[in-house]
Tab-separated table of C-alpha atoms in Angstrom:
chain	number	residue	atom	x	y	z
A	234	MET	CA	-2.706	36.904	-28.576
A	235	ASP	CA	-3.192	37.257	-32.519
A	236	LEU	CA	-1.583	36.562	-35.694
A	237	ALA	CA	1.596	38.515	-35.806
A	238	GLY	CA	4.105	39.002	-38.489
A	239	CYS	CA	7.291	41.744	-39.561
A	240	GLY	CA	9.250	43.184	-41.797
A	241	GLY	CA	11.891	45.923	-43.523
A	242	LEU	CA	13.814	46.811	-46.114
A	243	LEU	CA	17.805	47.399	-46.764
A	244	ARG	CA	18.812	50.697	-48.608
A	245	ASP	CA	22.132	52.049	-49.547
A	246	SER	CA	23.795	55.110	-48.881
A	247	ASN	CA	21.624	56.933	-51.236
A	248	GLY	CA	18.414	55.395	-50.386
A	249	GLN	CA	18.056	52.705	-53.623
A	250	TRP	CA	16.617	49.849	-52.226
A	251	ILE	CA	18.301	46.682	-51.705
A	252	HIS	CA	16.328	44.059	-50.384
A	253	GLY	CA	12.919	43.947	-48.500
A	254	TYR	CA	11.957	40.679	-46.016
A	255	THR	CA	8.559	39.782	-44.400
A	256	GLN	CA	8.574	37.118	-42.161
A	257	LYS	CA	5.542	35.263	-40.159
A	258	ILE	CA	5.757	35.865	-36.485
A	259	GLY	CA	3.675	33.064	-35.788
A	260	ALA	CA	0.700	33.537	-32.577
A	261	CYS	CA	1.883	36.318	-29.792
A	262	ASP	CA	1.367	39.426	-27.587
A	263	ALA	CA	1.783	42.817	-29.291
A	264	LEU	CA	5.112	43.246	-26.537
A	265	HIS	CA	6.863	40.469	-28.474
A	266	ALA	CA	6.020	41.177	-31.781
A	267	GLU	CA	8.024	44.215	-31.404
A	268	MET	CA	10.425	42.386	-29.759
A	269	TRP	CA	11.230	41.556	-33.517
């Protein structure tokens, strides 16, 4: 198991950036990281 994180962003219908986010998941395997 390794350290993992996730992130993403929200855009409106015109493609303009609204909000971005990141999150530390902690120690997990690749399967659990993908499920986030």
